Amino acid sequence: MAVRRLPPETVERIAAGEVVTRPASVVKELVENSLDASATSITVDVEGDGTECLRVADDGHGMSESDAELAVDHHTTSKLAESDGIEHVATLGFRGEALPSIAAVATLDVTTNDGGPRGTRVLVEGGETTVSPAGRATGTTVEVRKLFHNRPARRKSLSNTEFGRISDVVSRYALLRPDVRFKLRHDGRDVFSTPGSGNYTDAVLGVYDRTVAGQSTTFDHETTVAVDGVDHSLRVEGVLVYPSVTRSRRDHVHVAVNGRTVGNAGLKRAIVSGYETLLPSGREPIAVASVSLPPALVDANVHPSKDEVAFVDGDVVESAVEDAVHEALTTADLRQSGEVAMDLETTLERREEDSLFDDVTVIGQFRDLYLLCEADDDLLVVDQHAAHERINYERLRAALTESSVESVPVDPPETVSLSPAEAAVADDERETLARLGFEFSRFGGGTYRLTGLPAPLGRVADVSAFRDAIDAFRAGDDPEDARDELLKDLACHPSLKAGDVLDRETAAELLGRLGECEQPFACPHGRPTVLSIEEQTFATGFGRGGTRLD
C-alpha cells in the first residue's frame, strides 16, 4: 500500500496503548499528575479490579476552567517549559498524553479548582467533552469509569491480581515520597495510609509493618560525581531494612530517580551489592532509595510509560548508590538471633523404588556440605543442599498433584502484616495457598492470622515461607509458573544446609532418594547436584601414567 496519514481515531488508539495498558498504569499517571501539582495528600479509591471505577483525589494546586478543558487534548502540558526541552525536564509528566489517552479507553471525569470561588468539571465520554461548573476545594479529583469498555480483548486479558498491581504503584510512591500523605482504599475499605511526615521509617511502617520498620535504618548520602570531566552533586536517601528481615525476590527494593519511581535493574543491583555479604544466600533485602541528580544527566524519555530512565554515566551513579548503602549499613546495629537447628533425619525416608545411586558408596563429608562418594572408577561429589532441594521439590510437586501439601497447626497462631500488594495476592490466591499448606484468615487491615504452615516431608516451614509464597504469585502473570516457583522456594526451606553434619547412613539415604528423582542431576533452580571426577584425573595429576599400579 502507498504511505498515507493515519486517521485521528487510530492515532488516539495507538497513543492510548502506549500509556494505558492496565488499571495500574492509569493510577500511575494520575498519581504522578498529583505529585507534579505539589499535592501533600493523595487518596486512591479502587472498585474491584479497577476497570469499573477508580478515583484519584489530591489537594494540589488544581486547574482553571480553561486549563482543565485544554488538559484533555493531546500533547498539552504545563510541565515542560519551551526553553528547557525534555533534556532538562524536572517533572514526572511531560508528554501531555495521560488524560486524553485515558479518555480514549474509558469515561473520564475531572473535577478541579485552582483556588477560585468555584471549580470546573470536564467530562469526556464517547468522544464528547462537556464542561460545567462544579463545587470543589482547591485540588483535583479524576474518576475513571468503564476502563477498556471499547477494548474487550484488553479487558479480558487482565489477570485477577490487578488490584495487587495498583497497590504496588501506590506503595512505591508512598515509600519514596514520605513527605506526601497517601491513602489507598479498595471497595470502600482502607488498605493502608502514610502520615506524610517526611520520615522514611514512618512510610515503611504504613506500607509494611512495625517489624519491618523497627529493623531498619534511614540514610542520607551526598557526594560529588564526575561525568565527562564535570563535577555534579548527587544525593541518595532512603531507608534500609536490616538483613534479619529479607524476601525471596527483589520486588521489595524500591528506587526513585528525581522523584520518579523506576524499575532500574542497575540501581537495584547496586543497592543489593551495598549489603555485600550481609544477606543470606538466595535472599533479597527490603530497601527504599531515592536518587537525586541534575536532570541533564538523566533521560526520562527512554520508555513509553516512563518506567525506566537512562543515565549519561550509569556506572558512576550505581557506584555512588552502592557506596551510600554500604556506608549506612557499616554503622547500623545488625545483630540478629541465631536459628534453631532442625532434625536432619525426618525427610530422608526412601521409597520402595530402584535408585540411580544404589551402587554408590559414601566415603565421607567435606566441609559439612559436600558428600564424597565412590562410583566404580569415579569420585562423585554431591552438594547435599542442592540434592535435598531436588528431592523435596519433586515430592512437593507430586503431593500437590495428588491432593495438597501436608499442613500442621501453628499454636499459638502467628500474626503477619502484609503490604497492600501482598494482601491483595493473599486474598486472590487463597485457595491455592491453602492447597500448599498455608491456612490463614484476615485479622484486620493488612494483618493476617496464620494458623497453619506447610510441613513438606516432615519439616515445618517458617513464617517467612508465607511471604515467599505471596512473592512467587506476584512475580508473574502465569499462575502455573508462580506455583512452580513457590514449590522451589518451599523445597528450599526444609533442605539441608551447609554445616549440617551427616553420618554415613543418613548420607546414603539422601543419595538413594536423589537417585529416585526424575531429574537427579540438578536442583530446582538449575544448579548441579552431582559432579563426577574420573580416576584418570587423579592418575594424570599424580603422574601415574593412567594406571593405578604404575
CSV table of C-alpha atoms in Angstrom, one decimal, residues 71-528:
chain,number,residue,atom,x,y,z
A,71,ALA,CA,-5.7,19.3,29.5
A,72,VAL,CA,-7.8,16.5,27.9
A,73,ASP,CA,-6.4,17.3,24.4
A,74,HIS,CA,-3.4,15.5,23.1
A,75,HIS,CA,0.1,16.9,23.7
A,76,THR,CA,-0.9,19.6,26.1
A,77,THR,CA,1.1,20.1,29.2
A,78,SER,CA,2.0,22.6,31.9
A,79,LYS,CA,5.1,20.6,32.9
A,80,LEU,CA,7.6,21.4,30.2
A,81,ALA,CA,8.9,24.9,29.6
A,82,GLU,CA,9.6,25.7,25.9
A,83,SER,CA,13.1,26.9,26.7
A,84,ASP,CA,14.1,23.8,28.6
A,85,GLY,CA,13.1,20.9,26.4
A,86,ILE,CA,12.9,17.3,27.5
A,87,GLU,CA,16.7,17.2,28.2
A,88,HIS,CA,16.1,19.3,31.4
A,89,VAL,CA,12.6,18.0,32.4
A,90,ALA,CA,12.2,18.2,36.2
A,91,THR,CA,8.6,16.9,36.4
A,92,LEU,CA,7.1,13.4,36.4
A,93,GLY,CA,4.9,14.0,33.4
A,94,PHE,CA,5.7,16.0,30.3
A,95,ARG,CA,4.3,14.3,27.2
A,96,GLY,CA,0.7,15.6,27.6
A,97,GLU,CA,-0.8,12.2,26.8
A,98,ALA,CA,-2.1,10.8,30.1
A,99,LEU,CA,-5.6,12.3,30.2
A,100,PRO,CA,-6.5,12.1,26.5
A,101,SER,CA,-5.2,8.5,26.4
A,102,ILE,CA,-7.3,7.5,29.3
A,103,ALA,CA,-10.3,9.2,27.8
A,104,ALA,CA,-9.8,7.2,24.6
A,105,VAL,CA,-10.5,3.9,26.5
A,106,ALA,CA,-12.7,5.0,29.4
A,107,THR,CA,-15.1,7.6,30.7
A,108,LEU,CA,-13.0,10.4,32.1
A,109,ASP,CA,-14.5,12.7,34.8
A,110,VAL,CA,-12.2,15.5,36.0
A,111,THR,CA,-13.3,17.9,38.8
A,112,THR,CA,-10.7,20.6,39.7
A,113,ASN,CA,-10.3,24.0,41.3
A,114,ASP,CA,-7.2,26.3,41.3
A,115,GLY,CA,-8.4,28.2,44.3
A,116,GLY,CA,-11.2,30.3,42.8
A,117,PRO,CA,-14.7,30.7,44.0
A,118,ARG,CA,-15.9,27.6,42.1
A,119,GLY,CA,-14.4,24.6,40.4
A,120,THR,CA,-14.7,23.1,37.0
A,121,ARG,CA,-15.9,19.6,35.8
A,122,VAL,CA,-14.7,18.2,32.5
A,123,LEU,CA,-16.5,15.0,31.4
A,124,VAL,CA,-15.2,13.1,28.4
A,125,GLU,CA,-17.5,10.2,27.3
A,126,GLY,CA,-17.8,8.5,24.0
A,127,GLY,CA,-15.5,11.1,22.4
A,128,GLU,CA,-17.7,14.0,23.5
A,129,THR,CA,-16.4,16.6,26.0
A,130,THR,CA,-18.7,18.5,28.4
A,131,VAL,CA,-17.5,21.4,30.6
A,132,SER,CA,-19.6,22.6,33.5
A,133,PRO,CA,-19.2,24.4,36.9
A,134,ALA,CA,-18.6,22.3,40.0
A,135,GLY,CA,-18.1,22.6,43.7
A,136,ARG,CA,-14.7,21.6,44.8
A,137,ALA,CA,-12.0,22.8,47.2
A,138,THR,CA,-8.5,23.5,45.8
A,139,GLY,CA,-7.1,20.4,44.1
A,140,THR,CA,-8.2,17.8,41.5
A,141,THR,CA,-10.3,14.6,41.5
A,142,VAL,CA,-10.1,12.3,38.5
A,143,GLU,CA,-12.6,9.5,38.2
A,144,VAL,CA,-12.1,6.8,35.5
A,145,ARG,CA,-15.1,4.6,34.7
A,146,LYS,CA,-15.6,1.6,32.4
A,147,LEU,CA,-11.9,1.2,31.6
A,148,PHE,CA,-11.4,-0.7,28.3
A,149,HIS,CA,-15.1,-0.8,27.6
A,150,ASN,CA,-14.2,-0.4,23.9
A,151,ARG,CA,-11.3,-2.8,24.1
A,152,PRO,CA,-12.9,-6.1,25.0
A,153,ALA,CA,-9.7,-8.1,24.2
A,154,ARG,CA,-7.6,-5.9,26.5
A,155,ARG,CA,-10.2,-6.1,29.3
A,156,LYS,CA,-10.5,-9.9,29.0
A,157,SER,CA,-6.7,-10.3,29.2
A,158,LEU,CA,-6.4,-8.7,32.6
A,159,SER,CA,-5.5,-11.1,35.4
A,160,ASN,CA,-7.1,-11.5,38.9
A,161,THR,CA,-4.2,-9.6,40.5
A,162,GLU,CA,-4.9,-6.2,39.0
A,163,PHE,CA,-5.6,-4.6,42.4
A,164,GLY,CA,-2.2,-6.0,43.6
A,165,ARG,CA,-0.5,-4.1,40.8
A,166,ILE,CA,-2.3,-0.9,41.7
A,167,SER,CA,-1.2,-1.5,45.3
A,168,ASP,CA,2.4,-1.8,44.1
A,169,VAL,CA,2.2,1.5,42.3
A,170,VAL,CA,0.7,3.4,45.2
A,171,SER,CA,3.0,1.7,47.7
A,172,ARG,CA,6.1,2.6,45.8
A,173,TYR,CA,5.2,6.3,45.7
A,174,ALA,CA,4.2,6.2,49.3
A,175,LEU,CA,7.6,4.8,50.3
A,176,LEU,CA,9.6,7.1,48.0
A,177,ARG,CA,7.6,10.3,48.8
A,178,PRO,CA,7.3,10.2,52.6
A,179,ASP,CA,6.5,13.9,52.6
A,180,VAL,CA,3.1,13.2,51.0
A,181,ARG,CA,0.1,11.6,52.7
A,182,PHE,CA,-1.1,8.6,50.8
A,183,LYS,CA,-4.3,6.6,51.3
A,184,LEU,CA,-5.4,3.6,49.4
A,185,ARG,CA,-8.9,2.2,49.6
A,186,HIS,CA,-10.4,-0.8,47.9
A,187,ASP,CA,-14.2,-1.4,47.7
A,188,GLY,CA,-14.7,1.1,50.5
A,189,ARG,CA,-12.1,-0.5,52.8
A,190,ASP,CA,-9.0,1.3,53.9
A,191,VAL,CA,-6.0,-0.7,52.8
A,192,PHE,CA,-3.1,1.5,54.0
A,193,SER,CA,-2.2,5.1,54.7
A,194,THR,CA,1.0,7.0,55.4
A,195,PRO,CA,1.3,10.2,57.5
A,196,GLY,CA,3.3,12.4,55.1
A,197,SER,CA,5.7,13.2,57.9
A,198,GLY,CA,8.7,13.2,55.6
A,199,ASN,CA,10.3,10.4,57.6
A,200,TYR,CA,11.0,7.3,55.5
A,201,THR,CA,10.6,5.0,58.5
A,202,ASP,CA,7.0,6.3,59.0
A,203,ALA,CA,6.3,5.4,55.4
A,204,VAL,CA,7.7,1.9,55.8
A,205,LEU,CA,5.5,1.5,58.9
A,206,GLY,CA,2.4,2.5,56.9
A,207,VAL,CA,3.1,0.2,53.9
A,208,TYR,CA,4.7,-2.7,55.7
A,209,ASP,CA,4.5,-3.2,59.4
A,210,ARG,CA,6.2,-2.5,62.7
A,211,THR,CA,8.5,-5.4,62.5
A,212,VAL,CA,10.0,-4.2,59.2
A,213,ALA,CA,10.1,-0.6,60.2
A,214,GLY,CA,11.7,-1.4,63.6
A,215,GLN,CA,14.5,-3.4,61.9
A,216,SER,CA,15.7,-0.5,59.6
A,217,THR,CA,17.9,2.5,59.4
A,218,THR,CA,17.4,5.7,57.4
A,219,PHE,CA,20.3,7.2,55.4
A,220,ASP,CA,21.1,10.4,53.6
A,221,HIS,CA,24.3,10.4,51.5
A,222,GLU,CA,25.6,13.3,49.4
A,223,THR,CA,28.6,13.1,47.1
A,224,THR,CA,30.1,14.6,44.0
A,225,VAL,CA,30.4,12.6,40.8
A,226,ALA,CA,32.4,13.4,37.7
A,227,VAL,CA,30.6,13.0,34.4
A,228,ASP,CA,32.5,13.9,31.2
A,229,GLY,CA,35.1,15.7,33.3
A,230,VAL,CA,32.5,17.9,35.1
A,231,ASP,CA,31.6,17.5,38.8
A,232,HIS,CA,27.9,17.2,39.7
A,233,SER,CA,26.2,16.8,43.0
A,234,LEU,CA,24.4,13.5,43.7
A,235,ARG,CA,22.2,12.6,46.7
A,236,VAL,CA,20.9,9.2,47.8
A,237,GLU,CA,18.5,9.0,50.7
A,238,GLY,CA,16.0,6.4,52.0
A,239,VAL,CA,15.7,3.5,54.4
A,240,LEU,CA,17.5,0.1,54.5
A,241,VAL,CA,15.9,-2.8,56.3
A,242,TYR,CA,18.4,-5.0,58.2
A,243,PRO,CA,19.4,-8.4,56.7
A,244,SER,CA,17.5,-10.1,59.5
A,245,VAL,CA,14.3,-9.3,57.5
A,246,THR,CA,14.5,-10.4,53.9
A,247,ARG,CA,12.4,-11.5,51.0
A,248,SER,CA,12.8,-14.2,48.3
A,249,ARG,CA,12.7,-11.7,45.4
A,250,ARG,CA,14.0,-8.2,44.5
A,251,ASP,CA,10.5,-6.8,44.2
A,252,HIS,CA,10.9,-5.1,47.6
A,253,VAL,CA,13.9,-2.9,46.5
A,254,HIS,CA,12.2,0.4,45.6
A,255,VAL,CA,14.1,3.0,43.6
A,256,ALA,CA,13.3,6.6,42.5
A,257,VAL,CA,15.3,8.9,40.3
A,258,ASN,CA,14.5,12.6,40.7
A,259,GLY,CA,11.2,11.7,42.4
A,260,ARG,CA,10.2,9.2,39.6
A,261,THR,CA,9.7,5.6,40.7
A,262,VAL,CA,11.6,3.4,38.2
A,263,GLY,CA,12.5,-0.3,37.8
A,264,ASN,CA,16.1,0.3,37.0
A,265,ALA,CA,17.9,-3.0,37.4
A,266,GLY,CA,21.3,-1.4,37.7
A,267,LEU,CA,20.3,0.7,40.6
A,268,LYS,CA,18.6,-2.2,42.4
A,269,ARG,CA,21.7,-4.3,41.8
A,270,ALA,CA,23.8,-1.5,43.3
A,271,ILE,CA,21.7,-1.5,46.4
A,272,VAL,CA,21.9,-5.2,46.9
A,273,SER,CA,25.7,-5.0,46.3
A,274,GLY,CA,25.9,-2.4,49.1
A,275,TYR,CA,24.7,-5.1,51.5
A,276,GLU,CA,27.8,-7.2,50.4
A,277,THR,CA,27.9,-10.4,52.4
A,278,LEU,CA,25.3,-9.5,55.0
A,279,LEU,CA,22.4,-11.1,53.0
A,280,PRO,CA,21.7,-14.8,53.4
A,281,SER,CA,22.2,-16.8,50.2
A,282,GLY,CA,19.3,-16.5,47.9
A,283,ARG,CA,17.6,-13.7,49.9
A,284,GLU,CA,16.9,-10.1,48.8
A,285,PRO,CA,16.6,-7.0,51.0
A,286,ILE,CA,13.8,-4.6,51.6
A,287,ALA,CA,15.1,-1.1,50.8
A,288,VAL,CA,14.0,2.3,49.6
A,289,ALA,CA,16.4,4.6,47.8
A,290,SER,CA,15.7,7.9,46.2
A,291,VAL,CA,18.4,9.3,43.9
A,292,SER,CA,18.6,13.0,43.1
A,293,LEU,CA,20.9,14.4,40.4
A,294,PRO,CA,20.9,17.1,37.7
A,295,PRO,CA,18.1,16.4,35.1
A,296,ALA,CA,20.6,16.9,32.3
A,297,LEU,CA,22.3,13.6,33.5
A,298,VAL,CA,19.1,11.6,33.2
A,299,ASP,CA,17.0,10.7,30.1
A,300,ALA,CA,13.4,10.1,31.3
A,301,ASN,CA,12.2,9.6,27.7
A,302,VAL,CA,13.5,6.1,27.0
A,303,HIS,CA,10.3,4.2,27.9
A,304,PRO,CA,6.8,4.8,26.7
A,305,SER,CA,5.3,4.7,30.2
A,306,LYS,CA,8.4,6.3,31.8
A,307,ASP,CA,9.1,3.1,33.9
A,308,GLU,CA,12.8,3.3,33.1
A,309,VAL,CA,15.4,6.0,32.9
A,310,ALA,CA,18.9,6.2,31.3
A,311,PHE,CA,21.9,7.9,32.7
A,312,VAL,CA,24.7,9.7,30.9
A,313,ASP,CA,27.1,7.6,33.0
A,314,GLY,CA,25.2,4.8,34.7
A,315,ASP,CA,28.3,3.2,36.2
A,316,VAL,CA,29.1,6.4,38.2
A,317,VAL,CA,25.6,6.7,39.6
A,318,GLU,CA,25.4,3.0,40.5
A,319,SER,CA,28.8,3.2,42.2
A,320,ALA,CA,27.6,6.1,44.3
A,321,VAL,CA,24.4,4.3,45.3
A,322,GLU,CA,26.4,1.2,46.3
A,323,ASP,CA,28.8,3.3,48.4
A,324,ALA,CA,25.8,5.1,50.1
A,325,VAL,CA,24.2,1.8,51.1
A,326,HIS,CA,27.5,0.2,52.3
A,327,GLU,CA,28.3,3.3,54.4
A,328,ALA,CA,24.8,3.3,56.0
A,329,LEU,CA,25.0,-0.4,56.9
A,330,THR,CA,28.5,-0.2,58.2
A,331,THR,CA,27.3,1.9,61.2
A,332,ALA,CA,24.0,0.1,61.7
A,333,ASP,CA,23.3,-2.4,64.5
A,334,LEU,CA,22.7,-5.6,62.6
A,335,ARG,CA,22.6,-8.1,65.4
A,336,GLN,CA,20.1,-10.9,65.0
A,337,SER,CA,19.2,-14.1,66.9
A,338,GLY,CA,20.5,-17.4,65.6
A,339,GLU,CA,18.3,-20.0,64.1
A,340,VAL,CA,17.4,-23.3,65.9
A,341,ALA,CA,18.9,-26.4,64.2
A,342,MET,CA,16.4,-28.8,62.8
A,343,ASP,CA,16.3,-32.6,62.9
A,344,LEU,CA,18.1,-33.9,59.9
A,345,GLU,CA,16.5,-37.4,59.8
A,346,THR,CA,12.9,-36.6,59.1
A,347,THR,CA,12.9,-36.1,55.4
A,348,LEU,CA,15.1,-38.8,54.1
A,349,GLU,CA,12.9,-41.9,54.1
A,350,ARG,CA,13.4,-44.0,51.0
A,351,ARG,CA,10.6,-45.1,48.7
A,352,GLU,CA,10.4,-48.7,47.5
A,353,GLU,CA,11.9,-47.9,44.2
A,354,ASP,CA,15.2,-48.5,42.5
A,355,SER,CA,17.7,-45.7,42.8
A,356,LEU,CA,20.2,-44.5,40.2
A,357,PHE,CA,22.8,-44.4,43.0
A,358,ASP,CA,22.1,-47.8,44.6
A,359,ASP,CA,25.7,-49.0,43.8
A,360,VAL,CA,27.4,-45.8,45.0
A,361,THR,CA,29.3,-45.9,48.3
A,362,VAL,CA,29.5,-42.8,50.6
A,363,ILE,CA,33.1,-42.2,51.7
A,364,GLY,CA,32.6,-39.1,53.8
A,365,GLN,CA,31.6,-35.5,54.1
A,366,PHE,CA,33.7,-32.5,53.1
A,367,ARG,CA,33.2,-29.1,54.8
A,368,ASP,CA,29.8,-30.2,56.1
A,369,LEU,CA,28.3,-29.5,52.6
A,370,TYR,CA,29.7,-32.0,50.1
A,371,LEU,CA,29.3,-35.7,50.1
A,372,LEU,CA,32.2,-37.7,48.7
A,373,CYS,CA,31.1,-40.9,47.1
A,374,GLU,CA,32.8,-43.8,45.2
A,375,ALA,CA,31.1,-44.9,42.0
A,376,ASP,CA,33.1,-47.6,40.1
A,377,ASP,CA,36.2,-45.8,38.9
A,378,ASP,CA,34.8,-42.3,39.5
A,379,LEU,CA,34.6,-40.0,42.5
A,380,LEU,CA,31.2,-38.3,42.9
A,381,VAL,CA,30.9,-35.0,44.8
A,382,VAL,CA,27.3,-34.3,45.8
A,383,ASP,CA,26.1,-30.9,47.0
A,384,GLN,CA,23.8,-32.0,49.9
A,385,HIS,CA,21.7,-28.9,49.9
A,386,ALA,CA,21.1,-29.0,46.1
A,387,ALA,CA,20.4,-32.7,46.3
A,388,HIS,CA,17.9,-32.3,49.1
A,389,GLU,CA,16.2,-29.4,47.3
A,390,ARG,CA,15.6,-31.7,44.3
A,391,ILE,CA,14.2,-34.4,46.5
A,392,ASN,CA,11.8,-32.0,48.3
A,393,TYR,CA,10.8,-30.3,45.1
A,394,GLU,CA,9.7,-33.5,43.4
A,395,ARG,CA,7.9,-34.8,46.4
A,396,LEU,CA,6.0,-31.5,46.9
A,397,ARG,CA,5.1,-31.4,43.2
A,398,ALA,CA,3.7,-35.0,43.4
A,399,ALA,CA,1.8,-34.2,46.7
A,400,LEU,CA,0.2,-31.1,45.1
A,401,THR,CA,-0.8,-33.1,42.0
A,402,GLU,CA,-2.4,-35.8,44.1
A,403,SER,CA,-4.1,-33.6,46.8
A,404,SER,CA,-2.4,-30.9,48.8
A,405,VAL,CA,0.7,-30.3,50.8
A,406,GLU,CA,0.6,-31.5,54.4
A,407,SER,CA,-0.1,-28.7,56.9
A,408,VAL,CA,0.5,-28.5,60.6
A,409,PRO,CA,-1.3,-26.1,63.1
A,410,VAL,CA,0.5,-23.1,64.3
A,411,ASP,CA,-0.1,-22.9,68.1
A,412,PRO,CA,-0.5,-20.1,69.0
A,413,PRO,CA,-1.3,-18.6,65.6
A,414,GLU,CA,1.2,-16.2,64.2
A,415,THR,CA,0.2,-12.7,63.2
A,416,VAL,CA,1.6,-11.5,59.9
A,417,SER,CA,1.4,-8.0,58.5
A,418,LEU,CA,1.3,-7.8,54.7
A,419,SER,CA,1.8,-4.8,52.4
A,420,PRO,CA,-1.3,-3.8,50.4
A,421,ALA,CA,0.0,-5.6,47.3
A,422,GLU,CA,0.8,-8.7,49.3
A,423,ALA,CA,-2.6,-8.7,50.9
A,424,ALA,CA,-4.3,-8.5,47.5
A,425,VAL,CA,-2.4,-11.5,46.3
A,426,ALA,CA,-3.2,-13.5,49.5
A,427,ASP,CA,-6.9,-12.9,49.1
A,428,ASP,CA,-6.8,-13.7,45.3
A,429,GLU,CA,-4.8,-16.9,45.7
A,430,ARG,CA,-6.3,-18.1,49.0
A,431,GLU,CA,-7.4,-21.4,47.6
A,432,THR,CA,-4.1,-22.3,46.0
A,433,LEU,CA,-2.2,-21.2,49.1
A,434,ALA,CA,-4.4,-23.5,51.2
A,435,ARG,CA,-3.6,-26.4,48.9
A,436,LEU,CA,0.1,-25.6,49.5
A,437,GLY,CA,-0.4,-25.9,53.2
A,438,PHE,CA,-1.0,-22.3,54.3
A,439,GLU,CA,-4.0,-21.7,56.5
A,440,PHE,CA,-4.8,-18.1,57.3
A,441,SER,CA,-7.5,-15.5,57.8
A,442,ARG,CA,-7.7,-11.7,57.7
A,443,PHE,CA,-7.3,-10.2,61.2
A,444,GLY,CA,-8.0,-6.6,60.2
A,445,GLY,CA,-6.4,-4.2,57.8
A,446,GLY,CA,-3.3,-5.7,56.3
A,447,THR,CA,-2.9,-8.1,59.3
A,448,TYR,CA,-3.5,-11.8,58.9
A,449,ARG,CA,-3.6,-14.7,61.4
A,450,LEU,CA,-1.6,-17.6,60.2
A,451,THR,CA,-3.0,-20.8,61.7
A,452,GLY,CA,-1.3,-23.5,59.6
A,453,LEU,CA,2.0,-23.9,57.8
A,454,PRO,CA,3.2,-26.4,55.3
A,455,ALA,CA,5.2,-29.3,56.6
A,456,PRO,CA,6.9,-30.6,53.5
A,457,LEU,CA,8.1,-34.1,54.2
A,458,GLY,CA,8.0,-33.7,57.9
A,459,ARG,CA,9.7,-30.3,58.3
A,460,VAL,CA,7.6,-27.3,59.2
A,461,ALA,CA,8.3,-24.2,57.1
A,462,ASP,CA,8.8,-21.0,58.9
A,463,VAL,CA,6.6,-17.9,58.7
A,464,SER,CA,8.9,-16.3,56.1
A,465,ALA,CA,7.7,-19.1,53.7
A,466,PHE,CA,4.3,-17.4,53.7
A,467,ARG,CA,5.7,-14.1,52.4
A,468,ASP,CA,7.8,-16.0,49.9
A,469,ALA,CA,4.7,-17.8,48.6
A,470,ILE,CA,3.0,-14.5,48.1
A,471,ASP,CA,6.0,-13.1,46.3
A,472,ALA,CA,6.0,-16.0,43.9
A,473,PHE,CA,2.5,-15.2,42.8
A,474,ARG,CA,3.4,-11.5,42.5
A,475,ALA,CA,6.3,-12.3,40.2
A,476,GLY,CA,4.4,-13.2,37.0
A,477,ASP,CA,1.1,-13.4,35.2
A,478,ASP,CA,1.1,-17.2,34.8
A,479,PRO,CA,-0.4,-18.9,37.9
A,480,GLU,CA,1.3,-22.2,36.9
A,481,ASP,CA,4.7,-20.6,36.8
A,482,ALA,CA,4.0,-18.9,40.1
A,483,ARG,CA,3.1,-22.3,41.7
A,484,ASP,CA,6.2,-23.9,40.4
A,485,GLU,CA,8.4,-21.0,41.7
A,486,LEU,CA,6.6,-21.4,45.0
A,487,LEU,CA,7.3,-25.1,45.2
A,488,LYS,CA,11.0,-24.4,44.6
A,489,ASP,CA,11.0,-22.0,47.5
A,490,LEU,CA,9.2,-24.4,49.7
A,491,ALA,CA,11.6,-27.1,48.8
A,492,CYS,CA,14.5,-24.9,49.9
A,493,HIS,CA,13.2,-24.0,53.4
A,494,PRO,CA,13.5,-27.5,54.9
A,495,SER,CA,16.5,-28.6,52.9
A,496,LEU,CA,19.9,-29.5,54.4
A,497,LYS,CA,22.2,-26.5,54.7
A,498,ALA,CA,25.9,-26.0,54.7
A,499,GLY,CA,27.1,-27.0,58.2
A,500,ASP,CA,24.6,-29.8,58.7
A,501,VAL,CA,26.7,-32.8,59.7
A,502,LEU,CA,25.5,-36.2,58.2
A,503,ASP,CA,26.6,-39.6,59.3
A,504,ARG,CA,27.2,-42.2,56.5
A,505,GLU,CA,23.9,-43.9,56.9
A,506,THR,CA,21.9,-40.6,56.6
A,507,ALA,CA,24.1,-39.5,53.7
A,508,ALA,CA,23.4,-42.8,51.9
A,509,GLU,CA,19.7,-42.3,52.4
A,510,LEU,CA,20.0,-38.9,50.9
A,511,LEU,CA,21.9,-40.2,47.9
A,512,GLY,CA,19.5,-43.1,47.4
A,513,ARG,CA,16.5,-40.8,47.4
A,514,LEU,CA,18.2,-38.5,44.9
A,515,GLY,CA,18.6,-41.4,42.6
A,516,GLU,CA,14.9,-41.9,42.6
A,517,CYS,CA,14.2,-38.4,41.3
A,518,GLU,CA,13.1,-37.8,37.7
A,519,GLN,CA,15.9,-35.2,37.2
A,520,PRO,CA,18.5,-36.0,39.9
A,521,PHE,CA,21.4,-34.0,38.4
A,522,ALA,CA,20.1,-30.5,39.0
A,523,CYS,CA,18.3,-28.7,41.8
A,524,PRO,CA,15.0,-27.0,41.0
A,525,HIS,CA,16.9,-23.7,40.3
A,526,GLY,CA,19.2,-25.4,37.8
A,527,ARG,CA,22.3,-25.8,39.8
A,528,PRO,CA,24.1,-29.1,39.5
